[in-house]
Each structure stands twice: as structure tokens, then as C-alpha cells.
PDB file of C-alpha atoms in Angstrom:
ATOM      1  CA  MET A  98      82.716  38.249 -28.335  1.00  0.00           C
ATOM      2  CA  GLU A  99      80.538  41.202 -30.177  1.00  0.00           C
ATOM      3  CA  ASN A 100      77.167  38.980 -29.649  1.00  0.00           C
ATOM      4  CA  ARG A 101      78.305  38.061 -26.082  1.00  0.00           C
ATOM      5  CA  ILE A 102      78.789  41.454 -25.129  1.00  0.00           C
ATOM      6  CA  ILE A 103      75.331  42.472 -26.603  1.00  0.00           C
ATOM      7  CA  ASN A 104      73.494  39.404 -25.078  1.00  0.00           C
ATOM      8  CA  LYS A 105      75.153  40.050 -21.327  1.00  0.00           C
ATOM      9  CA  SER A 106      74.270  43.747 -21.504  1.00  0.00           C
ATOM     10  CA  ALA A 107      70.765  43.228 -22.564  1.00  0.00           C
ATOM     11  CA  GLU A 108      70.795  40.761 -19.459  1.00  0.00           C
ATOM     12  CA  MET A 109      71.971  43.392 -17.125  1.00  0.00           C
ATOM     13  CA  PHE A 110      70.137  46.359 -18.628  1.00  0.00           C
ATOM     14  CA  LEU A 111      66.795  44.568 -18.124  1.00  0.00           C
ATOM     15  CA  LYS A 112      67.775  43.491 -14.903  1.00  0.00           C
ATOM     16  CA  HIS A 113      69.004  46.640 -13.162  1.00  0.00           C
ATOM     17  CA  GLY A 114      68.070  49.656 -15.656  1.00  0.00           C
ATOM     18  CA  PHE A 115      70.018  50.917 -18.823  1.00  0.00           C
ATOM     19  CA  LYS A 116      71.396  54.018 -16.660  1.00  0.00           C
ATOM     20  CA  SER A 117      72.460  52.102 -13.578  1.00  0.00           C
ATOM     21  CA  VAL A 118      74.758  49.378 -15.673  1.00  0.00           C
ATOM     22  CA  THR A 119      77.974  51.279 -16.304  1.00  0.00           C
ATOM     23  CA  MET A 120      80.503  49.610 -19.139  1.00  0.00           C
ATOM     24  CA  ASP A 121      82.664  49.105 -16.002  1.00  0.00           C
ATOM     25  CA  ASP A 122      79.985  46.689 -14.602  1.00  0.00           C
ATOM     26  CA  ILE A 123      79.529  45.031 -17.733  1.00  0.00           C
ATOM     27  CA  ALA A 124      83.482  43.914 -18.178  1.00  0.00           C
ATOM     28  CA  LEU A 125      83.302  43.079 -14.724  1.00  0.00           C
ATOM     29  CA  GLU A 126      80.534  40.682 -15.145  1.00  0.00           C
ATOM     30  CA  MET A 127      82.238  39.273 -18.307  1.00  0.00           C
ATOM     31  CA  GLY A 128      85.646  38.774 -16.858  1.00  0.00           C
ATOM     32  CA  ILE A 129      87.169  41.231 -19.914  1.00  0.00           C
ATOM     33  CA  SER A 130      88.760  44.697 -20.096  1.00  0.00           C
ATOM     34  CA  LYS A 131      86.471  47.580 -20.383  1.00  0.00           C
ATOM     35  CA  LYS A 132      89.184  48.423 -23.886  1.00  0.00           C
ATOM     36  CA  THR A 133      87.728  44.943 -24.888  1.00  0.00           C
ATOM     37  CA  ILE A 134      84.141  46.299 -25.018  1.00  0.00           C
ATOM     38  CA  TYR A 135      85.288  49.872 -26.966  1.00  0.00           C
ATOM     39  CA  LYS A 136      86.791  47.437 -29.439  1.00  0.00           C
ATOM     40  CA  TYR A 137      83.522  46.584 -30.543  1.00  0.00           C
ATOM     41  CA  PHE A 138      81.236  49.771 -29.197  1.00  0.00           C
ATOM     42  CA  LYS A 139      82.330  52.999 -29.567  1.00  0.00           C
ATOM     43  CA  ASN A 140      80.398  54.506 -26.372  1.00  0.00           C
ATOM     44  CA  LYS A 141      77.489  53.150 -24.156  1.00  0.00           C
ATOM     45  CA  LYS A 142      74.937  54.713 -26.127  1.00  0.00           C
ATOM     46  CA  GLU A 143      75.650  53.009 -29.219  1.00  0.00           C
ATOM     47  CA  LEU A 144      76.053  49.705 -27.011  1.00  0.00           C
ATOM     48  CA  ILE A 145      72.033  50.480 -25.844  1.00  0.00           C
ATOM     49  CA  LYS A 146      70.697  51.395 -29.328  1.00  0.00           C
ATOM     50  CA  ILE A 147      72.019  48.046 -30.397  1.00  0.00           C
ATOM     51  CA  VAL A 148      70.653  45.859 -27.609  1.00  0.00           C
ATOM     52  CA  ILE A 149      67.162  47.705 -27.976  1.00  0.00           C
ATOM     53  CA  THR A 150      67.405  46.926 -31.781  1.00  0.00           C
ATOM     54  CA  GLN A 151      68.239  43.315 -31.309  1.00  0.00           C
ATOM     55  CA  LEU A 152      65.449  43.022 -28.112  1.00  0.00           C
ATOM     56  CA  ILE A 153      62.514  44.302 -30.694  1.00  0.00           C
ATOM     57  CA  GLU A 154      63.654  41.758 -33.503  1.00  0.00           C
ATOM     58  CA  LYS A 155      63.501  39.316 -31.000  1.00  0.00           C
ATOM     59  CA  ILE A 156      60.045  40.121 -29.519  1.00  0.00           C
ATOM     60  CA  SER A 157      58.828  40.870 -33.019  1.00  0.00           C
ATOM     61  CA  TYR A 158      59.676  37.402 -34.087  1.00  0.00           C
ATOM     62  CA  GLY A 159      58.202  35.613 -31.104  1.00  0.00           C
ATOM     63  CA  ILE A 160      54.913  37.794 -31.582  1.00  0.00           C
ATOM     64  CA  ASP A 161      54.738  36.767 -35.306  1.00  0.00           C
ATOM     65  CA  PHE A 162      55.124  32.785 -33.887  1.00  0.00           C
ATOM     66  CA  ILE A 163      52.067  33.533 -31.394  1.00  0.00           C
ATOM     67  CA  PHE A 164      50.081  34.934 -33.876  1.00  0.00           C
ATOM     68  CA  GLU A 165      50.575  31.690 -36.172  1.00  0.00           C
ATOM     69  CA  MET A 166      49.655  29.196 -33.257  1.00  0.00           C
ATOM     70  CA  ASN A 167      46.264  27.940 -33.310  1.00  0.00           C
ATOM     71  CA  LEU A 168      44.720  30.118 -30.434  1.00  0.00           C
ATOM     72  CA  ASN A 169      41.766  32.189 -30.413  1.00  0.00           C
ATOM     73  CA  PRO A 170      42.278  36.174 -30.972  1.00  0.00           C
ATOM     74  CA  ILE A 171      41.681  36.493 -26.724  1.00  0.00           C
ATOM     75  CA  ASP A 172      44.122  34.108 -25.837  1.00  0.00           C
ATOM     76  CA  LYS A 173      46.748  35.516 -28.481  1.00  0.00           C
ATOM     77  CA  LEU A 174      46.406  38.698 -26.567  1.00  0.00           C
ATOM     78  CA  PHE A 175      47.119  37.201 -23.476  1.00  0.00           C
ATOM     79  CA  THR A 176      49.762  35.012 -24.489  1.00  0.00           C
ATOM     80  CA  ILE A 177      51.577  38.196 -25.974  1.00  0.00           C
ATOM     81  CA  LYS A 178      51.542  39.745 -22.802  1.00  0.00           C
ATOM     82  CA  ASP A 179      52.819  36.847 -21.031  1.00  0.00           C
ATOM     83  CA  PHE A 180      55.666  36.518 -23.697  1.00  0.00           C
ATOM     84  CA  VAL A 181      56.713  39.863 -23.576  1.00  0.00           C
ATOM     85  CA  THR A 182      56.651  40.285 -19.768  1.00  0.00           C
ATOM     86  CA  TYR A 183      58.634  37.231 -19.255  1.00  0.00           C
ATOM     87  CA  TYR A 184      61.096  38.212 -22.018  1.00  0.00           C
ATOM     88  CA  LEU A 185      61.802  41.617 -20.813  1.00  0.00           C
ATOM     89  CA  LYS A 186      62.110  40.597 -17.173  1.00  0.00           C
ATOM     90  CA  SER A 187      60.513  43.921 -16.175  1.00  0.00           C
ATOM     91  CA  GLU A 188      58.552  43.118 -13.329  1.00  0.00           C
ATOM     92  CA  SER A 189      60.793  43.811 -10.682  1.00  0.00           C
ATOM     93  CA  SER A 190      63.052  46.944 -11.954  1.00  0.00           C
ATOM     94  CA  SER A 191      62.323  49.733 -14.297  1.00  0.00           C
ATOM     95  CA  PRO A 192      64.437  49.537 -17.428  1.00  0.00           C
ATOM     96  CA  PHE A 193      62.367  51.601 -19.747  1.00  0.00           C
ATOM     97  CA  TYR A 194      62.196  54.311 -17.007  1.00  0.00           C
ATOM     98  CA  GLN A 195      66.016  54.840 -17.070  1.00  0.00           C
ATOM     99  CA  LEU A 196      65.854  54.194 -21.023  1.00  0.00           C
ATOM    100  CA  GLN A 197      63.188  57.387 -21.161  1.00  0.00           C
ATOM    101  CA  LYS A 198      64.776  59.851 -18.684  1.00  0.00           C
ATOM    102  CA  TYR A 199      68.127  58.989 -19.903  1.00  0.00           C
ATOM    103  CA  TYR A 200      68.346  58.354 -23.515  1.00  0.00           C
ATOM    104  CA  PRO A 201      65.326  59.748 -24.584  1.00  0.00           C
ATOM    105  CA  VAL A 202      66.099  59.876 -28.742  1.00  0.00           C
ATOM    106  CA  ILE A 203      66.776  56.077 -28.023  1.00  0.00           C
ATOM    107  CA  PHE A 204      63.577  55.594 -26.358  1.00  0.00           C
ATOM    108  CA  ASN A 205      61.309  57.906 -28.673  1.00  0.00           C
ATOM    109  CA  SER A 206      62.773  55.824 -31.632  1.00  0.00           C
ATOM    110  CA  LEU A 207      61.728  52.602 -29.998  1.00  0.00           C
ATOM    111  CA  ILE A 208      58.283  53.940 -29.981  1.00  0.00           C
ATOM    112  CA  SER A 209      58.147  55.265 -33.412  1.00  0.00           C
ATOM    113  CA  ASN A 210      59.185  51.959 -34.971  1.00  0.00           C
ATOM    114  CA  GLN A 211      57.010  49.923 -32.681  1.00  0.00           C
ATOM    115  CA  PHE A 212      53.630  51.914 -33.608  1.00  0.00           C
ATOM    116  CA  ASN A 213      53.131  50.413 -36.964  1.00  0.00           C
ATOM    117  CA  LYS A 214      53.843  46.696 -36.268  1.00  0.00           C
ATOM    118  CA  VAL A 215      51.289  46.915 -33.215  1.00  0.00           C
ATOM    119  CA  ASP A 216      48.732  48.678 -35.504  1.00  0.00           C
ATOM    120  CA  GLU A 217      49.419  45.471 -37.882  1.00  0.00           C
ATOM    121  CA  TYR A 218      48.806  43.247 -35.302  1.00  0.00           C
ATOM    122  CA  VAL A 219      45.911  44.815 -33.857  1.00  0.00           C
ATOM    123  CA  ILE A 220      43.952  45.141 -36.903  1.00  0.00           C
ATOM    124  CA  LYS A 221      44.615  41.415 -37.995  1.00  0.00           C
ATOM    125  CA  ASN A 222      43.507  40.594 -34.277  1.00  0.00           C
ATOM    126  CA  LEU A 223      40.438  42.267 -34.362  1.00  0.00           C
ATOM    127  CA  LYS A 224      39.186  41.127 -37.693  1.00  0.00           C
ATOM    128  CA  ASN A 225      39.939  37.600 -36.102  1.00  0.00           C
ATOM    129  CA  GLY A 226      37.718  38.044 -33.126  1.00  0.00           C
ATOM    130  CA  ILE A 227      35.062  39.548 -35.144  1.00  0.00           C
ATOM    131  CA  GLU A 228      34.783  36.647 -37.407  1.00  0.00           C
ATOM    132  CA  GLN A 229      34.561  34.184 -34.277  1.00  0.00           C
ATOM    133  CA  GLY A 230      32.067  36.101 -32.547  1.00  0.00           C
ATOM    134  CA  LEU A 231      34.301  37.309 -29.589  1.00  0.00           C
ATOM    135  CA  PHE A 232      34.781  40.841 -30.895  1.00  0.00           C
ATOM    136  CA  ARG A 233      31.989  43.536 -31.906  1.00  0.00           C
ATOM    137  CA  ASN A 234      31.374  43.635 -35.306  1.00  0.00           C
ATOM    138  CA  ASP A 235      30.325  47.386 -35.455  1.00  0.00           C
ATOM    139  CA  ILE A 236      34.037  48.595 -34.179  1.00  0.00           C
ATOM    140  CA  ASN A 237      36.089  50.831 -36.184  1.00  0.00           C
ATOM    141  CA  LEU A 238      39.508  48.815 -36.729  1.00  0.00           C
ATOM    142  CA  LYS A 239      41.499  51.379 -37.611  1.00  0.00           C
ATOM    143  CA  LEU A 240      40.561  53.648 -34.893  1.00  0.00           C
ATOM    144  CA  ILE A 241      40.667  51.031 -32.138  1.00  0.00           C
ATOM    145  CA  SER A 242      44.115  50.095 -33.371  1.00  0.00           C
ATOM    146  CA  ARG A 243      45.245  53.440 -33.127  1.00  0.00           C
ATOM    147  CA  PHE A 244      43.760  53.473 -29.296  1.00  0.00           C
ATOM    148  CA  TYR A 245      45.643  50.178 -28.529  1.00  0.00           C
ATOM    149  CA  ALA A 246      48.962  51.057 -29.928  1.00  0.00           C
ATOM    150  CA  THR A 247      48.596  54.685 -28.076  1.00  0.00           C
ATOM    151  CA  GLY A 248      47.868  52.870 -25.208  1.00  0.00           C
ATOM    152  CA  ILE A 249      50.859  50.494 -25.178  1.00  0.00           C
ATOM    153  CA  ASN A 250      53.065  53.468 -25.581  1.00  0.00           C
ATOM    154  CA  GLY A 251      51.549  55.426 -23.045  1.00  0.00           C
ATOM    155  CA  ILE A 252      51.702  52.910 -20.171  1.00  0.00           C
ATOM    156  CA  LYS A 253      55.891  53.127 -20.941  1.00  0.00           C
ATOM    157  CA  ASN A 254      55.508  56.696 -19.973  1.00  0.00           C
ATOM    158  CA  ALA A 255      57.553  57.014 -16.680  1.00  0.00           C
ATOM    159  CA  GLU A 256      55.822  59.962 -15.892  1.00  0.00           C
ATOM    160  CA  LEU A 257      52.075  59.042 -16.099  1.00  0.00           C
ATOM    161  CA  PHE A 258      52.786  55.530 -14.799  1.00  0.00           C
ATOM    162  CA  ASN A 259      55.857  55.780 -12.282  1.00  0.00           C
ATOM    163  CA  PRO A 260      57.034  52.338 -11.705  1.00  0.00           C
ATOM    164  CA  ILE A 261      57.280  53.233  -7.978  1.00  0.00           C
ATOM    165  CA  GLN A 262      53.795  54.081  -7.776  1.00  0.00           C
ATOM    166  CA  PHE A 263      52.629  51.554 -10.318  1.00  0.00           C
ATOM    167  CA  ASN A 264      53.485  48.131 -10.572  1.00  0.00           C
ATOM    168  CA  ASN A 265      54.333  47.307 -13.999  1.00  0.00           C
ATOM    169  CA  LEU A 266      52.667  43.732 -14.176  1.00  0.00           C
ATOM    170  CA  GLU A 267      49.768  45.222 -12.671  1.00  0.00           C
ATOM    171  CA  VAL A 268      49.557  48.012 -15.325  1.00  0.00           C
ATOM    172  CA  GLN A 269      49.905  45.765 -18.453  1.00  0.00           C
ATOM    173  CA  LYS A 270      47.569  43.261 -16.789  1.00  0.00           C
ATOM    174  CA  ASN A 271      44.783  46.272 -16.466  1.00  0.00           C
ATOM    175  CA  PHE A 272      45.492  48.019 -19.897  1.00  0.00           C
ATOM    176  CA  LEU A 273      44.711  44.752 -21.785  1.00  0.00           C
ATOM    177  CA  GLU A 274      41.313  43.753 -19.646  1.00  0.00           C
ATOM    178  CA  TYR A 275      40.542  47.432 -20.396  1.00  0.00           C
ATOM    179  CA  HIS A 276      41.049  47.005 -24.054  1.00  0.00           C
ATOM    180  CA  LEU A 277      39.214  43.548 -24.514  1.00  0.00           C
ATOM    181  CA  ARG A 278      36.253  44.826 -22.462  1.00  0.00           C
ATOM    182  CA  GLY A 279      35.636  47.576 -24.756  1.00  0.00           C
ATOM    183  CA  VAL A 280      35.978  45.661 -28.050  1.00  0.00           C
ATOM    184  CA  CYS A 281      34.435  42.242 -26.893  1.00  0.00           C
ATOM    185  CA  THR A 282      30.947  40.526 -27.387  1.00  0.00           C
ATOM    186  CA  GLN A 283      28.915  39.160 -24.316  1.00  0.00           C
ATOM    187  CA  GLN A 284      30.544  36.119 -25.435  1.00  0.00           C
ATOM    188  CA  GLY A 285      34.417  37.285 -25.526  1.00  0.00           C
ATOM    189  CA  ILE A 286      33.452  39.183 -22.189  1.00  0.00           C
ATOM    190  CA  ASN A 287      32.496  35.692 -20.590  1.00  0.00           C
ATOM    191  CA  TYR A 288      35.463  34.083 -22.198  1.00  0.00           C
ATOM    192  CA  ILE A 289      37.722  36.889 -20.701  1.00  0.00           C
ATOM    193  CA  GLU A 290      36.267  36.172 -17.392  1.00  0.00           C
ATOM    194  CA  THR A 291      37.257  32.381 -17.504  1.00  0.00           C
ATOM    195  CA  ILE A 292      40.661  32.977 -18.133  1.00  0.00           C
ATOM    196  CA  ILE A 293      40.791  35.718 -15.265  1.00  0.00           C
ATOM    197  CA  LYS A 294      39.241  33.248 -12.934  1.00  0.00           C
ATOM    198  CA  ILE A 295      41.883  30.513 -14.117  1.00  0.00           C
ATOM    199  CA  LYS A 296      44.846  33.061 -13.579  1.00  0.00           C
ATOM    200  CA  VAL A 297      43.464  34.076 -10.272  1.00  0.00           C
ATOM    201  CA  ASN A 298      43.470  30.447  -8.985  1.00  0.00           C
ATOM    202  CA  ASN A 299      46.777  29.853 -10.473  1.00  0.00           C
ATOM    203  CA  ASN A 300      48.066  32.798  -8.685  1.00  0.00           C
ATOM    204  CA  GLU A 301      49.257  34.537 -12.010  1.00  0.00           C
TER     205      GLU A 301
END
């Protein structure tokens, strides 16, 4: 029952937002009493913290799997972006806007825990890209990885990128292209433009 509650809560939080969904909503959706939920979680804040922790673990596992795939470094970044976007289902709602606004301690913990993992991924990706001639060999790996990690966290800032004003998918797509155009060789840029044309033709 505990895992069922976590999974259903995650689904509802990501669809409607962490503030919008109440414990009553979850109980009603599951056809159980709110008392049953409180048997496993002392309050909504604890439930959200557990949901976020499990989400990050699942996403990290998925990214690890993508990194082991036989893809070039540019394809890996596009695949990761698509995976995270699909997994979080955040194109039509703003769950992390509510998380940041109403549960800042949990949000800041999420950002802090994510930083080192992103840093590790990016440096590995940059090294592979340089070896394959797709990324410039004169870039400062540590500095660029910090730029990227800061940017990834920055675009989650609802004060800077209000989801009402900025479409989340557009923000993510433009951020990735911004990053890649800054580190790519001409060979890499040509490859990016080929990918973008394919995605445009497929209406992605």
C-alpha cells in the first residue's frame, strides 16, 4: 500500500502540482481513506519528500542507462532531455514551480543533491565529445560543467522562467542548444542542425 500511495501521489503531483493536490484528492483517487495515507506518512510534506527522492533515483537510473548506450555525446544529451521531459510529464503543468514556491526546503535540497550528479555527467560527456571531434578541445571542462549545472538549476527558477510566460519545453530545448553551440566544433554544429531539422520535420 505504501508504494501504491507513493506512485499515485507522484503521478498526481506531476500532473497537477505539489500544492494543488491535497491528501483528500489522493485518498479519493485511490478509493481509500485519508487515515490510511496517514498510517504511512505523517503529513503531506513527508510524502512529497519521499516522492521527490524516488523520482530523482529513477531519473538518475534512466540517465545512467542512456550514458551506457552506444550514442555519440550530442545524441546522449538530446535523448536525456527527451527522457526527463517525458518522465516528468511537465509540458502541460508547472509542478516544480509549486514545489519551489510552497516547499522551498525540499526544492533547495533537490537542487543541491542534483548538482554533483550533473557535474559528473557533463564532464564525462564533454570528454567523449572532444575525443570524437564534436566538442572543442580548448574548453575548460570543470568550468563548463559548472555553467551547465547552474543553467539546469536556473531554468527551474520560477521567478526567472515563470511557466505562464515561458513554455517549459521551449526553455529546455533552447538551453540545450545554447550549451551545445558554445562547446561544439563546426562538425558538432553541423550535426546539431541536422538533428534540429529532423525534429522540426517530425513536429517534435
